[in-house]
Short mmCIF file of C-alpha atoms in Angstrom, two decimals:
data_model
loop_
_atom_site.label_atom_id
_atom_site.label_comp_id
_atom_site.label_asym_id
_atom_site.label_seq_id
_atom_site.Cartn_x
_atom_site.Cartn_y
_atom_site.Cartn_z
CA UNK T 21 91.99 38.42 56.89
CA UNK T 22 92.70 41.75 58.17
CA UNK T 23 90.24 43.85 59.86
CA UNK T 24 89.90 48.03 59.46
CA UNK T 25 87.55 50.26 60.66
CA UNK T 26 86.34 52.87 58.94
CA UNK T 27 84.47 56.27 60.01
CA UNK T 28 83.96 57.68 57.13
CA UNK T 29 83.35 61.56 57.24
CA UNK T 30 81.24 63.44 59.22
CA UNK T 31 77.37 64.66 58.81
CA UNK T 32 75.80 67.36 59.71
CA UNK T 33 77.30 67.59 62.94
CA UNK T 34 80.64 65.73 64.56
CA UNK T 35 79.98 62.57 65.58
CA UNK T 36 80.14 61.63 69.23
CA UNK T 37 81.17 58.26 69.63
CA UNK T 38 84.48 57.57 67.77
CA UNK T 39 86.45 57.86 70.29
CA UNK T 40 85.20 54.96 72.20
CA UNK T 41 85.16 53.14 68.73
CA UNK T 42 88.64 53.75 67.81
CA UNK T 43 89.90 52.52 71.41
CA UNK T 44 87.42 49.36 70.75
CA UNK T 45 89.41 48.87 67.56
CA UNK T 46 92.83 48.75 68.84
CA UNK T 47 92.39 46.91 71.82
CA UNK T 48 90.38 44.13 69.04
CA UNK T 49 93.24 44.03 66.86
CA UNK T 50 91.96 45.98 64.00
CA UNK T 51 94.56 46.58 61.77
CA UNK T 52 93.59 50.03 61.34
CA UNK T 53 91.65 53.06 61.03
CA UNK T 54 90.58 54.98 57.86
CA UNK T 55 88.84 58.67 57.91
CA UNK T 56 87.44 60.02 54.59
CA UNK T 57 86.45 63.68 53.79
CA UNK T 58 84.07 64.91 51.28
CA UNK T 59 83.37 68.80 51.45
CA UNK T 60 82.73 69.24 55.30
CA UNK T 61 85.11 67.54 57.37
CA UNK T 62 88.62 66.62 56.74
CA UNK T 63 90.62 63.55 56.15
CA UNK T 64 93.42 64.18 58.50
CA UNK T 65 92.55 66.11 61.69
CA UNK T 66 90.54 62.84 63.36
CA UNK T 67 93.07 61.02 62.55
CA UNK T 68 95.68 62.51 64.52
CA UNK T 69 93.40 63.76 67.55
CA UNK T 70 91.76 59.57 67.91
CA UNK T 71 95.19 58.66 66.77
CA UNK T 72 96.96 59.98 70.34
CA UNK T 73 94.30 58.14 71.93
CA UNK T 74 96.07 54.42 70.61
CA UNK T 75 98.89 52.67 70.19
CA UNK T 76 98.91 50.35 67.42
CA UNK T 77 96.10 50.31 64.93
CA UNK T 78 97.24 51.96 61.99
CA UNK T 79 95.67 55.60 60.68
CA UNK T 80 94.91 55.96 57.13
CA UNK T 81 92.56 58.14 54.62
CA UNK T 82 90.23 56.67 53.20
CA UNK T 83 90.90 58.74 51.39
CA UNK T 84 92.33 62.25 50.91
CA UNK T 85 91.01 64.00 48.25
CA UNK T 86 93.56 64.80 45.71
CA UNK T 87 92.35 68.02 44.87
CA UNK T 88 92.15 69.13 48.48
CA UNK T 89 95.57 69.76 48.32
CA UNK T 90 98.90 70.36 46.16
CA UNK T 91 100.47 66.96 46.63
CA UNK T 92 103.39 68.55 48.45
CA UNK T 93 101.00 69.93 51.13
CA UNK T 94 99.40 66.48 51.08
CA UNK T 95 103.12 64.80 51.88
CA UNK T 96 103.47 67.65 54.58
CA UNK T 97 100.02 66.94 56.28
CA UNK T 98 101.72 62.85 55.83
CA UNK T 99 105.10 63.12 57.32
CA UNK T 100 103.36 64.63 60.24
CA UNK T 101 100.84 62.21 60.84
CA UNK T 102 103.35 59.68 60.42
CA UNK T 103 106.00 61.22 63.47
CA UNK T 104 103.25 62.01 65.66
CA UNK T 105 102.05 58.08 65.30
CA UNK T 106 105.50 56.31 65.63
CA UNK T 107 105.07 55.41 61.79
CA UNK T 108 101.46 54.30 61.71
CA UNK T 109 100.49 56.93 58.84
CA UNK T 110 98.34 55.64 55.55
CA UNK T 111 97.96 58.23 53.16
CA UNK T 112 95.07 56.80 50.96
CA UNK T 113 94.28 59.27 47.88
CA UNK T 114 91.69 59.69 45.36
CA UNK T 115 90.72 61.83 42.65
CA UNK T 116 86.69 62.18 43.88
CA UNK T 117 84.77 63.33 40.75
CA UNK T 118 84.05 66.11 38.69
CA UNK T 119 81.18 67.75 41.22
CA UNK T 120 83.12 67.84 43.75
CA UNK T 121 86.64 68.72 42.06
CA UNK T 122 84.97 71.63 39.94
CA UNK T 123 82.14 72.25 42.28
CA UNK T 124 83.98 72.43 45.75
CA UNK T 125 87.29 72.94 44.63
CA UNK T 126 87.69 74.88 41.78
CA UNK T 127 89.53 73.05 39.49
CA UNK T 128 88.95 71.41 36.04
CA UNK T 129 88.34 67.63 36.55
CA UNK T 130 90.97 66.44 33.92
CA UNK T 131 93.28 63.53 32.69
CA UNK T 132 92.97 61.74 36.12
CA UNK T 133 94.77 58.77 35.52
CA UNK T 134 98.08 61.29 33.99
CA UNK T 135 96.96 63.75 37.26
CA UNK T 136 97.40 60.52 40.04
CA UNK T 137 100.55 59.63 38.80
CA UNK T 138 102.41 62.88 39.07
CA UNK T 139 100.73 63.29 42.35
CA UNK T 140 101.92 60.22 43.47
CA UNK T 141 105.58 60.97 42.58
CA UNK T 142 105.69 64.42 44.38
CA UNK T 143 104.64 63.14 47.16
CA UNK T 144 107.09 60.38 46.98
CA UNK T 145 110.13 62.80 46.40
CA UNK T 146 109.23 64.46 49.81
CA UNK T 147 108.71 61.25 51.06
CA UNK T 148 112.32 60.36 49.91
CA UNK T 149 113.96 63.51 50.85
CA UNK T 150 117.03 62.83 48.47
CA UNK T 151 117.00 66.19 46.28
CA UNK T 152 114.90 68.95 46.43
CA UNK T 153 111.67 68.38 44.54
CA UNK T 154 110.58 69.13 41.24
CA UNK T 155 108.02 68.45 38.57
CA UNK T 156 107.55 69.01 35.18
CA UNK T 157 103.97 68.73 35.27
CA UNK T 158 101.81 69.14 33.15
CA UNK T 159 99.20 68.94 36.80
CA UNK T 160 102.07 69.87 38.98
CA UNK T 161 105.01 72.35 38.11
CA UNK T 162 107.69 72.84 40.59
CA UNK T 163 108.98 75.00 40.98
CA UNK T 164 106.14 77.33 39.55
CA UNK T 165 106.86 78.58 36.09
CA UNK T 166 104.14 80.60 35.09
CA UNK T 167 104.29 84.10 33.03
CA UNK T 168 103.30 85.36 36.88
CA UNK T 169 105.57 84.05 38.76
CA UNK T 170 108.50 86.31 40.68
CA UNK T 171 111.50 83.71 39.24
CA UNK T 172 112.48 83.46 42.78
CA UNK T 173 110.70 80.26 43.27
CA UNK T 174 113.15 77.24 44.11
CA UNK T 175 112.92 73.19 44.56
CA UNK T 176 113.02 72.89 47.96
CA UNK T 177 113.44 69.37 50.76
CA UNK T 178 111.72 68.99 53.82
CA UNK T 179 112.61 70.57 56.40
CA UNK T 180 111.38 67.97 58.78
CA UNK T 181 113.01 64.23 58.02
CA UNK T 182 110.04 62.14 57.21
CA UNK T 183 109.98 59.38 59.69
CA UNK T 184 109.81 56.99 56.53
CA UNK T 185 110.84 57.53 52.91
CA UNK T 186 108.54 54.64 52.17
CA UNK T 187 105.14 55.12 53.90
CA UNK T 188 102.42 53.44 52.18
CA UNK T 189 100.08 55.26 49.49
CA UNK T 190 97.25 53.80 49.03
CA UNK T 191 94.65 54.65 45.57
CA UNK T 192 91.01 54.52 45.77
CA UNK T 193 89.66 53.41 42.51
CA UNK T 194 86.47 51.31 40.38
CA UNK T 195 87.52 51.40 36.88
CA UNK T 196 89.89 48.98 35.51
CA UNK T 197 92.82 51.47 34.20
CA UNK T 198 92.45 53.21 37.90
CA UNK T 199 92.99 49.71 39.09
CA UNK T 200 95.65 48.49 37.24
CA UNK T 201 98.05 52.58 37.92
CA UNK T 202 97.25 52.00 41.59
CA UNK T 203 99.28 48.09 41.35
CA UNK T 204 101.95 49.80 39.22
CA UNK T 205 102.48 52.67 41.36
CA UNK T 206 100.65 52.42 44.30
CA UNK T 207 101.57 49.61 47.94
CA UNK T 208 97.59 49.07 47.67
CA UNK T 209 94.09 49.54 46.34
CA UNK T 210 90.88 50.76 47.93
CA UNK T 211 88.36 48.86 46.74
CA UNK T 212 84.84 50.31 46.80
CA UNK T 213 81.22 49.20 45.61
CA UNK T 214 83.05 45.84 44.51
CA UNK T 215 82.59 42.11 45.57
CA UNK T 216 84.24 38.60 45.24
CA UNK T 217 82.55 37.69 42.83
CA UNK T 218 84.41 39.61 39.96
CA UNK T 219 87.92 38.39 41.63
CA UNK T 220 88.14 36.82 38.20
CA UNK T 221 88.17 40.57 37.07
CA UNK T 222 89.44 42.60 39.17
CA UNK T 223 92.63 40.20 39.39
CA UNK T 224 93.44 40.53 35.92
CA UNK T 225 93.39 44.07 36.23
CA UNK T 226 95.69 44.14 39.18
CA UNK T 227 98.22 41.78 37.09
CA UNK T 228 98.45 44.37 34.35
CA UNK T 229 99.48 47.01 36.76
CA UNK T 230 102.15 44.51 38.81
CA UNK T 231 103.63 43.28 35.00
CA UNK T 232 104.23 46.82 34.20
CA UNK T 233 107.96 48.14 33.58
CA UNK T 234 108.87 49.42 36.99
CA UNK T 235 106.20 48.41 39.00
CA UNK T 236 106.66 48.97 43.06
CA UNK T 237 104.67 45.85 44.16
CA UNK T 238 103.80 42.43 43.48
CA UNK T 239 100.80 40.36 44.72
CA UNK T 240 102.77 38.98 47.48
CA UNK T 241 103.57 42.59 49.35
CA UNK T 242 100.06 44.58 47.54
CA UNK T 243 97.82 45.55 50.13
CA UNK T 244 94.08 45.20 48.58
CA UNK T 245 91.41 47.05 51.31
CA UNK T 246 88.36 46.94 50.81
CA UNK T 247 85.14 48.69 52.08
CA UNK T 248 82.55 46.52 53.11
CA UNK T 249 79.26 46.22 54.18
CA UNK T 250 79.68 44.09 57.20
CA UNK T 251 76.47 43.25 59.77
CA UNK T 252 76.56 40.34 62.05
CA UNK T 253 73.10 40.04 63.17
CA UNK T 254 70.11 37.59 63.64
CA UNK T 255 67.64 39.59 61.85
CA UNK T 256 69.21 40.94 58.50
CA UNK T 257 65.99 41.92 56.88
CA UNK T 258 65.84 45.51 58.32
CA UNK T 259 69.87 45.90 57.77
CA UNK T 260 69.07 45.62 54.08
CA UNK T 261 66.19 48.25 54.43
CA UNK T 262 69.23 50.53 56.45
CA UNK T 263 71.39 50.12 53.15
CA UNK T 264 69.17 50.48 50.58
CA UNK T 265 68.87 54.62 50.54
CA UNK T 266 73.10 54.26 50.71
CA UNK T 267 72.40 52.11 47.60
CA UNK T 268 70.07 54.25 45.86
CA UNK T 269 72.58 57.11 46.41
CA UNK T 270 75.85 55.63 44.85
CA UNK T 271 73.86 53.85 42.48
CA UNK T 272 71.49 56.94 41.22
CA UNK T 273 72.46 60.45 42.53
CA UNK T 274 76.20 60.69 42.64
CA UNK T 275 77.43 62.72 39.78
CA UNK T 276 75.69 63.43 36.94
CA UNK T 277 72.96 60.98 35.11
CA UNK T 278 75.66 60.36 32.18
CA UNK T 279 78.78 60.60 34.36
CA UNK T 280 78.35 57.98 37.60
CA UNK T 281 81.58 56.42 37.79
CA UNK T 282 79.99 54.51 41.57
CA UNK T 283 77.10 53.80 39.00
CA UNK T 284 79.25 52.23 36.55
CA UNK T 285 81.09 50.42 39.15
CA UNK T 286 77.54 48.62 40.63
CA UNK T 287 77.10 47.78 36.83
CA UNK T 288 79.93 45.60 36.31
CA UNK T 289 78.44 43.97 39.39
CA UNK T 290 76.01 42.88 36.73
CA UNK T 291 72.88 45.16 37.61
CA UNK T 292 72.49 47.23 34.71
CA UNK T 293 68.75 47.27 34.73
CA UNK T 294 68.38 48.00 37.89
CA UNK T 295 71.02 51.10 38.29
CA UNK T 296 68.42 52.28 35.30
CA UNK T 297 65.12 51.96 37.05
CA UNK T 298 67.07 53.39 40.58
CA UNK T 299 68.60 56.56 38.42
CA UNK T 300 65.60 57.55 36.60
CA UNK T 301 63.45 57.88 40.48
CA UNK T 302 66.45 59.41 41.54
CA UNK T 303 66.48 62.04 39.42
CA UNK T 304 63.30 62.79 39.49
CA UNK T 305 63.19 63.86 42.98
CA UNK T 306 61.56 60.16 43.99
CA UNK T 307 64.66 59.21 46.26
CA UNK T 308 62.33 56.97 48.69
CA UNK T 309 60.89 54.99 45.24
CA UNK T 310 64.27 54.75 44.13
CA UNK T 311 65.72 53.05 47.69
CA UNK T 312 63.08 50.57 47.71
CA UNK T 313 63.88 49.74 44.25
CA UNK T 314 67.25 48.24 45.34
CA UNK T 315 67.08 44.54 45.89
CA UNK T 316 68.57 42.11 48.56
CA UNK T 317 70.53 40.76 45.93
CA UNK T 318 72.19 44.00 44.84
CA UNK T 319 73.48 44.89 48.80
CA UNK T 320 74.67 41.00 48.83
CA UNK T 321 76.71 41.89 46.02
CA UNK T 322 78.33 44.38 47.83
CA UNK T 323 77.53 43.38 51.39
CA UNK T 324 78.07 40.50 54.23
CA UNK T 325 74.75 40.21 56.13
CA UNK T 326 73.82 37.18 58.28
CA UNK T 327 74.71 35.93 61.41
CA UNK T 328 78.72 35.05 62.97
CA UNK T 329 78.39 31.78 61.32
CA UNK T 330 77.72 33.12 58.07
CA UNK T 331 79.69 36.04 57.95
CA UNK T 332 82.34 34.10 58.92
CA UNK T 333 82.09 31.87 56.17
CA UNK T 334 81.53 34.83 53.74
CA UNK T 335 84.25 36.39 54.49
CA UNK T 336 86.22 33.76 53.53
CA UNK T 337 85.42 33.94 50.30
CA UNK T 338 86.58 37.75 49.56
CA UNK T 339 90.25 36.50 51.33
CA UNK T 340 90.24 33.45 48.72
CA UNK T 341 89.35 36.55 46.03
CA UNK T 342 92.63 38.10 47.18
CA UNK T 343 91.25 40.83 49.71
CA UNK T 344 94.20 41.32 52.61
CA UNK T 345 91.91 44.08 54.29
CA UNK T 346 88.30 44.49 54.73
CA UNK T 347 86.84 47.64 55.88
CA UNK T 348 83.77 47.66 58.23
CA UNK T 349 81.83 50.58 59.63
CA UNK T 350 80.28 50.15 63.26
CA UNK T 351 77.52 51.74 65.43
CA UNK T 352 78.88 50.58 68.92
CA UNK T 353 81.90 48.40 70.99
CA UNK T 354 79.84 45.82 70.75
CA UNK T 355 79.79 45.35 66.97
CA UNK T 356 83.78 46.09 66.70
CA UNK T 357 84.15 43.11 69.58
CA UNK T 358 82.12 40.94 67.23
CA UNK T 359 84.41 41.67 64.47
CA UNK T 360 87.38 40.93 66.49
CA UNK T 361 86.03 37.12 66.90
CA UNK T 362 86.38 36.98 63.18
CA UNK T 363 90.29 37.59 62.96
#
């Protein structure tokens, strides 16, 4: 089992301790680093100031919002990341959801499964740099043929040779056609607000994708990363109380009360009573009701809480469930030291 770190991105103000944690990381042997963005901070700026600061963990998004970005800027901000690293660049993507996408961004939140897969292949034809690119769209028309345009648009290459033609995309997805594109198209998943115990599921969804007609990847060279709620600690009691407003959020508040797809993922986990009870107190403004609502057994679902004994032991049950990756947050050095016993 691999071990990642992940930062997340930022609050209200930039954190002040990363530095220190990425350095902890490499030195550990984490395999790498992932940065997320959401509409504040950015995906890829941390990665390439902490990146300078290391020399072999890897430097991923986790992830890039699609949206953010035309996918040929996206391959731009890539290629870049991936010189000034020596060819440690993971561009994870996502599609986020339709609040943020139509709320932040501006655009219609539409056909997202059709949208990730031209994305995907831009960004691969950049990657490639064999012809200038193009796409026929419908998302993504290159070069731009609108009743606006001058006519003097053209499909253009790099200019810059990408450092390599194959650097890994990652997708961030829950739902089981997300799951299954990102094993067809995709050299690994993000996993999110999932949990060993629907390997059974998840598995079979992965298999559809890697029995497709072209598929890039098999099991044996998939990457499957996933983020996980990881404490080592003699006292886990208030660690669940730290998780359960994160819990309450994902499971109750994020998008709208009939479109959750984080709530529909925490379903499938088999809580559907619960994500009820948490979403109504939610939504009524009754967020601290709705956090103590979430039970131990939900978070242990999700979540590895216990002492270095246990986790151990726990975490070998999400490598027999096929996970190559999992992604841990931490507070201090400390905690990322612990982590490196594990591996």
């Amino acid at each position: 089992m691999k071990f990642a770190l992940t930062l997340g991105y930022w609050g209200a103000q930039p954190p002040t301790n990363h530095a220190e944690l990425i350095r902890a990381a490499d030195e550990a042997g984490f395999d790498a680093v992932y940065t997320a963005e959401s509409w504040g901070s950015d995906a890829f700026t941390p990665l390439a100031w902490y990146g300078s600061q290391t020399k072999n963990i890897k430097l991923g998004t986790a992830i890039a919002q699609m949206s953010a970005r035309n996918p040929t800027s996206t391959a731009m901000h890539a290629l870049t990341l991936d010189h000034l690293s020596g060819g440690r660049a993971i561009l994870g993507l996502g599609v986020s959801g339709p609040q943020v996408v139509e709320g932040w961004y501006g655009e219609p939140f539409r056909r997202p499964l059709a949208r990730t897969r031209e994305y995907v292949d831009v960004v691969r034809q950049v990657l490639a740099r064999e012809a200038p690119v193009t796409s026929e769209g419908p998302a993504y028309t290159l070069p731009y043929p609108g009743e606006d345009a001058t006519g003097l648009g053209k499909a253009l290459k790099p200019i810059v040779h990408p450092l390599r033609a194959d650097l890994p995309i990652y997708l961030a997805a829950e739902g089981p056609k997300n799951i299954a594109l990102a094993a067809e198209i995709a050299d690994g998943w993000l996993g999110f607000l999932a949990s060993p115990r629907q390997a059974e599921q998840f598995n079979a969804w992965l298999d559809e994708g890697f029995a497709r007609p072209g598929a890039r990847r098999s099991r044996a060279d998939f990457e499957v990363a996933f983020q996980a709620m990881v404490h080592i600690t003699d006292e886990p009691e208030p660690v669940f109380d730290m998780y359960r407003p994160f819990v309450a959020l994902y499971a109750g508040g994020m998008g709208s009360e009939d479109t959750n797809f984080h709530a529909d993922a925490i379903r499938r986990l088999g809580f559907d009573d619960e994500v009820e009870k948490i979403t109504e107190l939610f939504r009524s403004g009754r967020k601290d009701e709705a956090a103590a609502a979430v039970p131990n057994e939900m978070i242990e679902a999700m979540a590895i809480i216990g002492n270095e004994e246990h986790v151990r032991s726990e975490v070998r049950k999400w490598e027999d469930a096929g996970i190559t990756t999992m992604c841990v947050t931490a507070g201090s050095v400390e905690e990322i030291q612990a982590f490196g016993r594990l591996t």
